[in-house]
């Protein structure tokens, strides 16, 4: 009998993964080979799910020994099997870090279990950052998602997961299904804790109220009986409902840190301990009613906050849900194009080149192109465009959009991480993980606030012990719990998370953490011209040969530009006949033009001053008027002199005028920085009402001009689309790239216009400004509440249960205030 067969005989009584006995009440099933297998703990379940989910189920058929249980040695399991270090396991959630200094830096998207407050985020970030080889870690409190970067030469992913597990948290590879599963588990557990606290509170109050009403007239033995009954009913509340407060506080203290649950646990524990002692000696005051009421109100507030936070997180994760699980693949198309010939397959199994049928109402499973049919696609989730976009044979289809009218047959061109929706999601993840300056400042203040609060509570207790010992304890508890550093830490990230999702729904994709704050402060917008204010599709209007024939000049220009994706290059290539000319040693000068050898002779094509440098001649008089006429003029020349001038024209975007009017109404100053002729830039500026229109600028000139504006105290937003714009985009306080622009521009941009629609800019700016106002409102409320509530508690005017309501309401208020950003 094979070793694995011996292991399987234990499955009914023991964990299928590690072989240990399954505790009573444990429910951690995993489906392996279409069979439900029981696991002993969440650790075994997570490991087994990772094995099966990544196609490594053969491990269970061929293993000859059982691993150690994650209950006892999860790090050892990870080390022994290298499960999360296996390339096949990592391919879905680990990638090479963007902008990494070397090829060895990797980045993983994880989801964390056990996060209950902003202090948990700080604890995990601080702990993981100290691990050898970890270059950065950012955790979003609202979504519980973490972005971790490490140098794979210095550490492994399994070591990072081990480090997280040692401080009492669990990390899993992020996927939308797992995230929703954890969210449901969090809601279910929170409801049970809330139910036990509420039931205990009601029962304890039934025994406390008669004692209050008797006002000393109750016999000692009956009063003592009431106390014992209250103690017994309070035990489940303390041991189960309030357990997360004590666990979190103990974890923080073991690591020599003070988290936000420390004052809560200290206050609840002190009141409960004093009440137990008073019950045992049958003397003194008991606070069982206040303890249960406080725990109930605090859990109520945290439950409502959790629901609001999960709602905000779902708005950000909508893109992850856009791609369907299954698609209809047509294996024999066009020979067998009938519906009956379609095969339902998992979208994960689709490959580039596959033919897929998309019925009306179905979601397009991947990026591709229409092969057959005519319909329309709802791309609002990806571009913010509310109207369906017509789709005909040859048109591009975006995965995640919805086919709205008629059946389509498409060919898959991009799948998985290479799709547009995946790229958008990565940028949103980066934005969610990065911490703006406001968040970091609030976290630092909250950490110091807790220490100050503990000192203040102790000082208050000592003062009241001297003034009135009977009131010292409950005033000490009230001071501890009435304060709300959670509201302070939640004020900014909650608003930014909701705003990121709301902006994406409007076609404005935020890709950097600081972008919303910077966009809100911007007082000048600078625009590139070609491809930004204009459609970027240059048309060749006129060819003016100086020497030779127009056809030869156009073929020469096309040979020099062949291989370029610039709009001018595409126009010249489209207009030039193939005369067999081949250019070699071609070299492009950004913002100026291109030069190369044709038949051994050097040629230049580009701005007149760039071409003039090869021969030193002035522009002929008969062509001077054309150069300054307002259209884009490109010159061709060699050592013999000028050879031709090409006049090209580009039409304005239809929405550009409405966009500039909207920004001007918002008090924004507008500029145009263009590499085209000054006359062409001023013509566009005049059409759009932009007085500051500058042309003939190289990338270096744009960079210097932008710096001059910044030095004058202006906050600049730069809008561009091309590679030439990348340096100036990086220089601006906030950079905005067109969604259809060059990849390099999008990589350097803080914001991307998904639908290439400039009309999204004014409402995007308004929402960014509104977000900053809400952040300020939240911070003002958090500070004002604490400055008002703490002195009242110190004065003895706030009872513990009132403190619980105040603390919970304070956290809930900032989250609900942030959710207002979802309204259009």
PDB file of N, CA, C and O in Angstrom, residues 724-781:
ATOM      1  N   UNK A 724       7.458  62.358 -24.493  1.00  0.00           N
ATOM      2  CA  UNK A 724       8.129  63.634 -24.285  1.00  0.00           C
ATOM      3  C   UNK A 724       7.639  64.341 -23.024  1.00  0.00           C
ATOM      4  O   UNK A 724       8.316  65.215 -22.494  1.00  0.00           O
ATOM      5  N   UNK A 725       6.438  63.982 -22.553  1.00  0.00           N
ATOM      6  CA  UNK A 725       5.874  64.641 -21.384  1.00  0.00           C
ATOM      7  C   UNK A 725       6.314  64.001 -20.079  1.00  0.00           C
ATOM      8  O   UNK A 725       6.033  64.535 -19.005  1.00  0.00           O
ATOM      9  N   UNK A 726       6.956  62.823 -20.131  1.00  0.00           N
ATOM     10  CA  UNK A 726       7.286  62.091 -18.904  1.00  0.00           C
ATOM     11  C   UNK A 726       8.126  62.912 -17.922  1.00  0.00           C
ATOM     12  O   UNK A 726       7.817  62.943 -16.726  1.00  0.00           O
ATOM     13  N   UNK A 727       9.197  63.605 -18.358  1.00  0.00           N
ATOM     14  CA  UNK A 727       9.992  64.376 -17.377  1.00  0.00           C
ATOM     15  C   UNK A 727       9.197  65.492 -16.697  1.00  0.00           C
ATOM     16  O   UNK A 727       9.315  65.701 -15.492  1.00  0.00           O
ATOM     17  N   UNK A 728       8.374  66.215 -17.475  1.00  0.00           N
ATOM     18  CA  UNK A 728       7.624  67.326 -16.887  1.00  0.00           C
ATOM     19  C   UNK A 728       6.451  66.797 -16.055  1.00  0.00           C
ATOM     20  O   UNK A 728       6.055  67.411 -15.066  1.00  0.00           O
ATOM     21  N   UNK A 729       5.908  65.646 -16.436  1.00  0.00           N
ATOM     22  CA  UNK A 729       4.874  65.022 -15.607  1.00  0.00           C
ATOM     23  C   UNK A 729       5.441  64.679 -14.230  1.00  0.00           C
ATOM     24  O   UNK A 729       4.792  64.855 -13.206  1.00  0.00           O
ATOM     25  N   UNK A 730       6.672  64.174 -14.225  1.00  0.00           N
ATOM     26  CA  UNK A 730       7.308  63.806 -12.956  1.00  0.00           C
ATOM     27  C   UNK A 730       7.613  65.029 -12.113  1.00  0.00           C
ATOM     28  O   UNK A 730       7.641  64.956 -10.877  1.00  0.00           O
ATOM     29  N   UNK A 731       7.830  66.187 -12.734  1.00  0.00           N
ATOM     30  CA  UNK A 731       8.179  67.407 -12.008  1.00  0.00           C
ATOM     31  C   UNK A 731       6.964  68.052 -11.353  1.00  0.00           C
ATOM     32  O   UNK A 731       7.066  68.648 -10.269  1.00  0.00           O
ATOM     33  N   UNK A 732       5.783  67.926 -11.955  1.00  0.00           N
ATOM     34  CA  UNK A 732       4.586  68.597 -11.457  1.00  0.00           C
ATOM     35  C   UNK A 732       4.164  68.040 -10.100  1.00  0.00           C
ATOM     36  O   UNK A 732       4.449  66.887  -9.768  1.00  0.00           O
ATOM     37  N   UNK A 733       3.472  68.868  -9.310  1.00  0.00           N
ATOM     38  CA  UNK A 733       2.954  68.385  -8.025  1.00  0.00           C
ATOM     39  C   UNK A 733       1.952  67.260  -8.220  1.00  0.00           C
ATOM     40  O   UNK A 733       1.892  66.321  -7.432  1.00  0.00           O
ATOM     41  N   UNK A 734       1.153  67.360  -9.273  1.00  0.00           N
ATOM     42  CA  UNK A 734       0.251  66.261  -9.635  1.00  0.00           C
ATOM     43  C   UNK A 734       0.250  66.145 -11.156  1.00  0.00           C
ATOM     44  O   UNK A 734       0.102  67.128 -11.863  1.00  0.00           O
ATOM     45  N   UNK A 735       0.490  64.939 -11.645  1.00  0.00           N
ATOM     46  CA  UNK A 735       0.582  64.712 -13.084  1.00  0.00           C
ATOM     47  C   UNK A 735      -0.612  63.888 -13.541  1.00  0.00           C
ATOM     48  O   UNK A 735      -1.016  62.931 -12.887  1.00  0.00           O
ATOM     49  N   UNK A 736      -1.156  64.275 -14.699  1.00  0.00           N
ATOM     50  CA  UNK A 736      -2.356  63.634 -15.237  1.00  0.00           C
ATOM     51  C   UNK A 736      -2.063  63.184 -16.652  1.00  0.00           C
ATOM     52  O   UNK A 736      -1.627  63.983 -17.492  1.00  0.00           O
ATOM     53  N   UNK A 737      -2.265  61.899 -16.914  1.00  0.00           N
ATOM     54  CA  UNK A 737      -1.986  61.337 -18.238  1.00  0.00           C
ATOM     55  C   UNK A 737      -3.280  60.887 -18.895  1.00  0.00           C
ATOM     56  O   UNK A 737      -4.206  60.420 -18.217  1.00  0.00           O
ATOM     57  N   UNK A 738      -3.345  61.028 -20.205  1.00  0.00           N
ATOM     58  CA  UNK A 738      -4.482  60.513 -20.956  1.00  0.00           C
ATOM     59  C   UNK A 738      -4.417  58.989 -20.966  1.00  0.00           C
ATOM     60  O   UNK A 738      -3.349  58.393 -21.107  1.00  0.00           O
ATOM     61  N   UNK A 739      -5.556  58.338 -20.817  1.00  0.00           N
ATOM     62  CA  UNK A 739      -5.597  56.879 -20.728  1.00  0.00           C
ATOM     63  C   UNK A 739      -5.087  56.188 -21.962  1.00  0.00           C
ATOM     64  O   UNK A 739      -4.621  55.051 -21.910  1.00  0.00           O
ATOM     65  N   UNK A 740      -5.162  56.851 -23.114  1.00  0.00           N
ATOM     66  CA  UNK A 740      -4.674  56.222 -24.337  1.00  0.00           C
ATOM     67  C   UNK A 740      -3.268  56.661 -24.699  1.00  0.00           C
ATOM     68  O   UNK A 740      -2.778  56.344 -25.779  1.00  0.00           O
ATOM     69  N   UNK A 741      -2.599  57.405 -23.805  1.00  0.00           N
ATOM     70  CA  UNK A 741      -1.265  57.899 -24.094  1.00  0.00           C
ATOM     71  C   UNK A 741      -0.194  56.842 -23.952  1.00  0.00           C
ATOM     72  O   UNK A 741      -0.459  55.658 -23.748  1.00  0.00           O
ATOM     73  N   UNK A 742       1.043  57.290 -24.044  1.00  0.00           N
ATOM     74  CA  UNK A 742       2.173  56.362 -23.981  1.00  0.00           C
ATOM     75  C   UNK A 742       2.287  55.719 -22.603  1.00  0.00           C
ATOM     76  O   UNK A 742       1.947  56.319 -21.590  1.00  0.00           O
ATOM     77  N   UNK A 743       2.771  54.476 -22.575  1.00  0.00           N
ATOM     78  CA  UNK A 743       2.897  53.746 -21.316  1.00  0.00           C
ATOM     79  C   UNK A 743       3.795  54.473 -20.330  1.00  0.00           C
ATOM     80  O   UNK A 743       3.538  54.474 -19.133  1.00  0.00           O
ATOM     81  N   UNK A 744       4.860  55.103 -20.824  1.00  0.00           N
ATOM     82  CA  UNK A 744       5.790  55.783 -19.929  1.00  0.00           C
ATOM     83  C   UNK A 744       5.110  56.956 -19.240  1.00  0.00           C
ATOM     84  O   UNK A 744       5.315  57.198 -18.049  1.00  0.00           O
ATOM     85  N   UNK A 745       4.245  57.685 -19.970  1.00  0.00           N
ATOM     86  CA  UNK A 745       3.531  58.802 -19.365  1.00  0.00           C
ATOM     87  C   UNK A 745       2.602  58.300 -18.277  1.00  0.00           C
ATOM     88  O   UNK A 745       2.495  58.882 -17.204  1.00  0.00           O
ATOM     89  N   UNK A 746       1.901  57.193 -18.525  1.00  0.00           N
ATOM     90  CA  UNK A 746       0.984  56.657 -17.525  1.00  0.00           C
ATOM     91  C   UNK A 746       1.752  56.151 -16.304  1.00  0.00           C
ATOM     92  O   UNK A 746       1.274  56.254 -15.184  1.00  0.00           O
ATOM     93  N   UNK A 747       2.941  55.581 -16.514  1.00  0.00           N
ATOM     94  CA  UNK A 747       3.717  55.058 -15.394  1.00  0.00           C
ATOM     95  C   UNK A 747       4.191  56.179 -14.476  1.00  0.00           C
ATOM     96  O   UNK A 747       4.333  55.990 -13.274  1.00  0.00           O
ATOM     97  N   UNK A 748       4.425  57.364 -15.029  1.00  0.00           N
ATOM     98  CA  UNK A 748       4.899  58.489 -14.235  1.00  0.00           C
ATOM     99  C   UNK A 748       3.766  59.367 -13.729  1.00  0.00           C
ATOM    100  O   UNK A 748       3.999  60.294 -12.956  1.00  0.00           O
ATOM    101  N   UNK A 749       2.537  59.098 -14.158  1.00  0.00           N
ATOM    102  CA  UNK A 749       1.421  59.961 -13.817  1.00  0.00           C
ATOM    103  C   UNK A 749       0.829  59.583 -12.467  1.00  0.00           C
ATOM    104  O   UNK A 749       0.817  58.419 -12.083  1.00  0.00           O
ATOM    105  N   UNK A 750       0.300  60.604 -11.766  1.00  0.00           N
ATOM    106  CA  UNK A 750      -0.400  60.388 -10.507  1.00  0.00           C
ATOM    107  C   UNK A 750      -1.876  60.090 -10.746  1.00  0.00           C
ATOM    108  O   UNK A 750      -2.526  59.468  -9.919  1.00  0.00           O
ATOM    109  N   UNK A 751      -2.389  60.575 -11.870  1.00  0.00           N
ATOM    110  CA  UNK A 751      -3.796  60.402 -12.232  1.00  0.00           C
ATOM    111  C   UNK A 751      -3.868  60.031 -13.708  1.00  0.00           C
ATOM    112  O   UNK A 751      -3.091  60.541 -14.513  1.00  0.00           O
ATOM    113  N   UNK A 752      -4.788  59.129 -14.058  1.00  0.00           N
ATOM    114  CA  UNK A 752      -4.986  58.724 -15.449  1.00  0.00           C
ATOM    115  C   UNK A 752      -6.444  58.950 -15.814  1.00  0.00           C
ATOM    116  O   UNK A 752      -7.350  58.535 -15.077  1.00  0.00           O
ATOM    117  N   UNK A 753      -6.690  59.630 -16.957  1.00  0.00           N
ATOM    118  CA  UNK A 753      -8.050  59.789 -17.473  1.00  0.00           C
ATOM    119  C   UNK A 753      -8.378  58.546 -18.298  1.00  0.00           C
ATOM    120  O   UNK A 753      -7.900  58.385 -19.417  1.00  0.00           O
ATOM    121  N   UNK A 754      -9.195  57.659 -17.729  1.00  0.00           N
ATOM    122  CA  UNK A 754      -9.410  56.346 -18.330  1.00  0.00           C
ATOM    123  C   UNK A 754     -10.054  56.427 -19.702  1.00  0.00           C
ATOM    124  O   UNK A 754      -9.721  55.674 -20.605  1.00  0.00           O
ATOM    125  N   UNK A 755     -11.007  57.325 -19.872  1.00  0.00           N
ATOM    126  CA  UNK A 755     -11.725  57.373 -21.135  1.00  0.00           C
ATOM    127  C   UNK A 755     -11.198  58.406 -22.098  1.00  0.00           C
ATOM    128  O   UNK A 755     -11.862  58.696 -23.094  1.00  0.00           O
ATOM    129  N   UNK A 756     -10.006  58.973 -21.840  1.00  0.00           N
ATOM    130  CA  UNK A 756      -9.466  60.040 -22.689  1.00  0.00           C
ATOM    131  C   UNK A 756     -10.433  61.219 -22.798  1.00  0.00           C
ATOM    132  O   UNK A 756     -10.411  61.953 -23.778  1.00  0.00           O
ATOM    133  N   UNK A 757     -11.313  61.361 -21.804  1.00  0.00           N
ATOM    134  CA  UNK A 757     -12.325  62.410 -21.853  1.00  0.00           C
ATOM    135  C   UNK A 757     -11.937  63.533 -20.894  1.00  0.00           C
ATOM    136  O   UNK A 757     -11.973  63.384 -19.678  1.00  0.00           O
ATOM    137  N   UNK A 758     -11.582  64.684 -21.474  1.00  0.00           N
ATOM    138  CA  UNK A 758     -11.139  65.812 -20.667  1.00  0.00           C
ATOM    139  C   UNK A 758     -12.252  66.379 -19.784  1.00  0.00           C
ATOM    140  O   UNK A 758     -11.972  67.062 -18.794  1.00  0.00           O
ATOM    141  N   UNK A 759     -13.509  66.077 -20.138  1.00  0.00           N
ATOM    142  CA  UNK A 759     -14.613  66.600 -19.323  1.00  0.00           C
ATOM    143  C   UNK A 759     -14.614  66.020 -17.913  1.00  0.00           C
ATOM    144  O   UNK A 759     -15.304  66.542 -17.023  1.00  0.00           O
ATOM    145  N   UNK A 760     -13.854  64.940 -17.686  1.00  0.00           N
ATOM    146  CA  UNK A 760     -13.789  64.360 -16.343  1.00  0.00           C
ATOM    147  C   UNK A 760     -12.939  65.207 -15.397  1.00  0.00           C
ATOM    148  O   UNK A 760     -13.013  65.029 -14.173  1.00  0.00           O
ATOM    149  N   UNK A 761     -12.140  66.134 -15.933  1.00  0.00           N
ATOM    150  CA  UNK A 761     -11.230  66.907 -15.086  1.00  0.00           C
ATOM    151  C   UNK A 761     -11.955  67.862 -14.127  1.00  0.00           C
ATOM    152  O   UNK A 761     -11.652  67.862 -12.922  1.00  0.00           O
ATOM    153  N   UNK A 762     -12.892  68.711 -14.589  1.00  0.00           N
ATOM    154  CA  UNK A 762     -13.553  69.615 -13.628  1.00  0.00           C
ATOM    155  C   UNK A 762     -14.284  68.887 -12.507  1.00  0.00           C
ATOM    156  O   UNK A 762     -14.090  69.245 -11.330  1.00  0.00           O
ATOM    157  N   UNK A 763     -15.115  67.857 -12.778  1.00  0.00           N
ATOM    158  CA  UNK A 763     -15.736  67.153 -11.630  1.00  0.00           C
ATOM    159  C   UNK A 763     -14.714  66.402 -10.784  1.00  0.00           C
ATOM    160  O   UNK A 763     -14.894  66.257  -9.568  1.00  0.00           O
ATOM    161  N   UNK A 764     -13.630  65.918 -11.401  1.00  0.00           N
ATOM    162  CA  UNK A 764     -12.578  65.267 -10.624  1.00  0.00           C
ATOM    163  C   UNK A 764     -11.909  66.232  -9.672  1.00  0.00           C
ATOM    164  O   UNK A 764     -11.639  65.908  -8.508  1.00  0.00           O
ATOM    165  N   UNK A 765     -11.647  67.448 -10.163  1.00  0.00           N
ATOM    166  CA  UNK A 765     -11.071  68.489  -9.305  1.00  0.00           C
ATOM    167  C   UNK A 765     -12.030  68.843  -8.166  1.00  0.00           C
ATOM    168  O   UNK A 765     -11.613  68.987  -7.006  1.00  0.00           O
ATOM    169  N   UNK A 766     -13.321  68.972  -8.495  1.00  0.00           N
ATOM    170  CA  UNK A 766     -14.309  69.308  -7.466  1.00  0.00           C
ATOM    171  C   UNK A 766     -14.381  68.223  -6.400  1.00  0.00           C
ATOM    172  O   UNK A 766     -14.476  68.520  -5.203  1.00  0.00           O
ATOM    173  N   UNK A 767     -14.326  66.954  -6.820  1.00  0.00           N
ATOM    174  CA  UNK A 767     -14.396  65.858  -5.853  1.00  0.00           C
ATOM    175  C   UNK A 767     -13.133  65.819  -4.991  1.00  0.00           C
ATOM    176  O   UNK A 767     -13.207  65.540  -3.784  1.00  0.00           O
ATOM    177  N   UNK A 768     -11.973  66.097  -5.586  1.00  0.00           N
ATOM    178  CA  UNK A 768     -10.734  66.132  -4.804  1.00  0.00           C
ATOM    179  C   UNK A 768     -10.804  67.236  -3.748  1.00  0.00           C
ATOM    180  O   UNK A 768     -10.406  67.034  -2.593  1.00  0.00           O
ATOM    181  N   UNK A 769     -11.303  68.409  -4.139  1.00  0.00           N
ATOM    182  CA  UNK A 769     -11.442  69.501  -3.168  1.00  0.00           C
ATOM    183  C   UNK A 769     -12.439  69.133  -2.078  1.00  0.00           C
ATOM    184  O   UNK A 769     -12.226  69.433  -0.893  1.00  0.00           O
ATOM    185  N   UNK A 770     -13.520  68.471  -2.458  1.00  0.00           N
ATOM    186  CA  UNK A 770     -14.517  68.047  -1.469  1.00  0.00           C
ATOM    187  C   UNK A 770     -13.930  67.011  -0.518  1.00  0.00           C
ATOM    188  O   UNK A 770     -14.219  67.009   0.681  1.00  0.00           O
ATOM    189  N   UNK A 771     -13.080  66.128  -1.054  1.00  0.00           N
ATOM    190  CA  UNK A 771     -12.434  65.121  -0.208  1.00  0.00           C
ATOM    191  C   UNK A 771     -11.570  65.773   0.859  1.00  0.00           C
ATOM    192  O   UNK A 771     -11.610  65.398   2.038  1.00  0.00           O
ATOM    193  N   UNK A 772     -10.781  66.755   0.457  1.00  0.00           N
ATOM    194  CA  UNK A 772      -9.922  67.449   1.420  1.00  0.00           C
ATOM    195  C   UNK A 772     -10.764  68.172   2.465  1.00  0.00           C
ATOM    196  O   UNK A 772     -10.417  68.195   3.658  1.00  0.00           O
ATOM    197  N   UNK A 773     -11.904  68.738   2.038  1.00  0.00           N
ATOM    198  CA  UNK A 773     -12.785  69.397   3.020  1.00  0.00           C
ATOM    199  C   UNK A 773     -13.318  68.380   4.028  1.00  0.00           C
ATOM    200  O   UNK A 773     -13.382  68.656   5.228  1.00  0.00           O
ATOM    201  N   UNK A 774     -13.689  67.192   3.542  1.00  0.00           N
ATOM    202  CA  UNK A 774     -14.222  66.169   4.443  1.00  0.00           C
ATOM    203  C   UNK A 774     -13.123  65.654   5.378  1.00  0.00           C
ATOM    204  O   UNK A 774     -13.372  65.384   6.561  1.00  0.00           O
ATOM    205  N   UNK A 775     -11.903  65.511   4.861  1.00  0.00           N
ATOM    206  CA  UNK A 775     -10.788  65.109   5.724  1.00  0.00           C
ATOM    207  C   UNK A 775     -10.600  66.133   6.840  1.00  0.00           C
ATOM    208  O   UNK A 775     -10.434  65.783   8.015  1.00  0.00           O
ATOM    209  N   UNK A 776     -10.634  67.409   6.472  1.00  0.00           N
ATOM    210  CA  UNK A 776     -10.478  68.465   7.485  1.00  0.00           C
ATOM    211  C   UNK A 776     -11.630  68.432   8.483  1.00  0.00           C
ATOM    212  O   UNK A 776     -11.421  68.613   9.694  1.00  0.00           O
ATOM    213  N   UNK A 777     -12.869  68.199   7.988  1.00  0.00           N
ATOM    214  CA  UNK A 777     -14.012  68.081   8.896  1.00  0.00           C
ATOM    215  C   UNK A 777     -13.814  66.928   9.876  1.00  0.00           C
ATOM    216  O   UNK A 777     -14.075  67.066  11.078  1.00  0.00           O
ATOM    217  N   UNK A 778     -13.350  65.794   9.354  1.00  0.00           N
ATOM    218  CA  UNK A 778     -13.128  64.631  10.219  1.00  0.00           C
ATOM    219  C   UNK A 778     -12.064  64.911  11.277  1.00  0.00           C
ATOM    220  O   UNK A 778     -12.210  64.528  12.448  1.00  0.00           O
ATOM    221  N   UNK A 779     -10.978  65.550  10.852  1.00  0.00           N
ATOM    222  CA  UNK A 779      -9.901  65.846  11.802  1.00  0.00           C
ATOM    223  C   UNK A 779     -10.364  66.852  12.856  1.00  0.00           C
ATOM    224  O   UNK A 779     -10.065  66.704  14.053  1.00  0.00           O
ATOM    225  N   UNK A 780     -11.098  67.872  12.416  1.00  0.00           N
ATOM    226  CA  UNK A 780     -11.612  68.864  13.364  1.00  0.00           C
ATOM    227  C   UNK A 780     -12.544  68.193  14.357  1.00  0.00           C
ATOM    228  O   UNK A 780     -12.486  68.441  15.575  1.00  0.00           O
ATOM    229  N   UNK A 781     -13.423  67.297  13.852  1.00  0.00           N
ATOM    230  CA  UNK A 781     -14.338  66.604  14.753  1.00  0.00           C
ATOM    231  C   UNK A 781     -13.568  65.735  15.746  1.00  0.00           C
ATOM    232  O   UNK A 781     -13.869  65.728  16.942  1.00  0.00           O
TER     233      UNK A 781
END
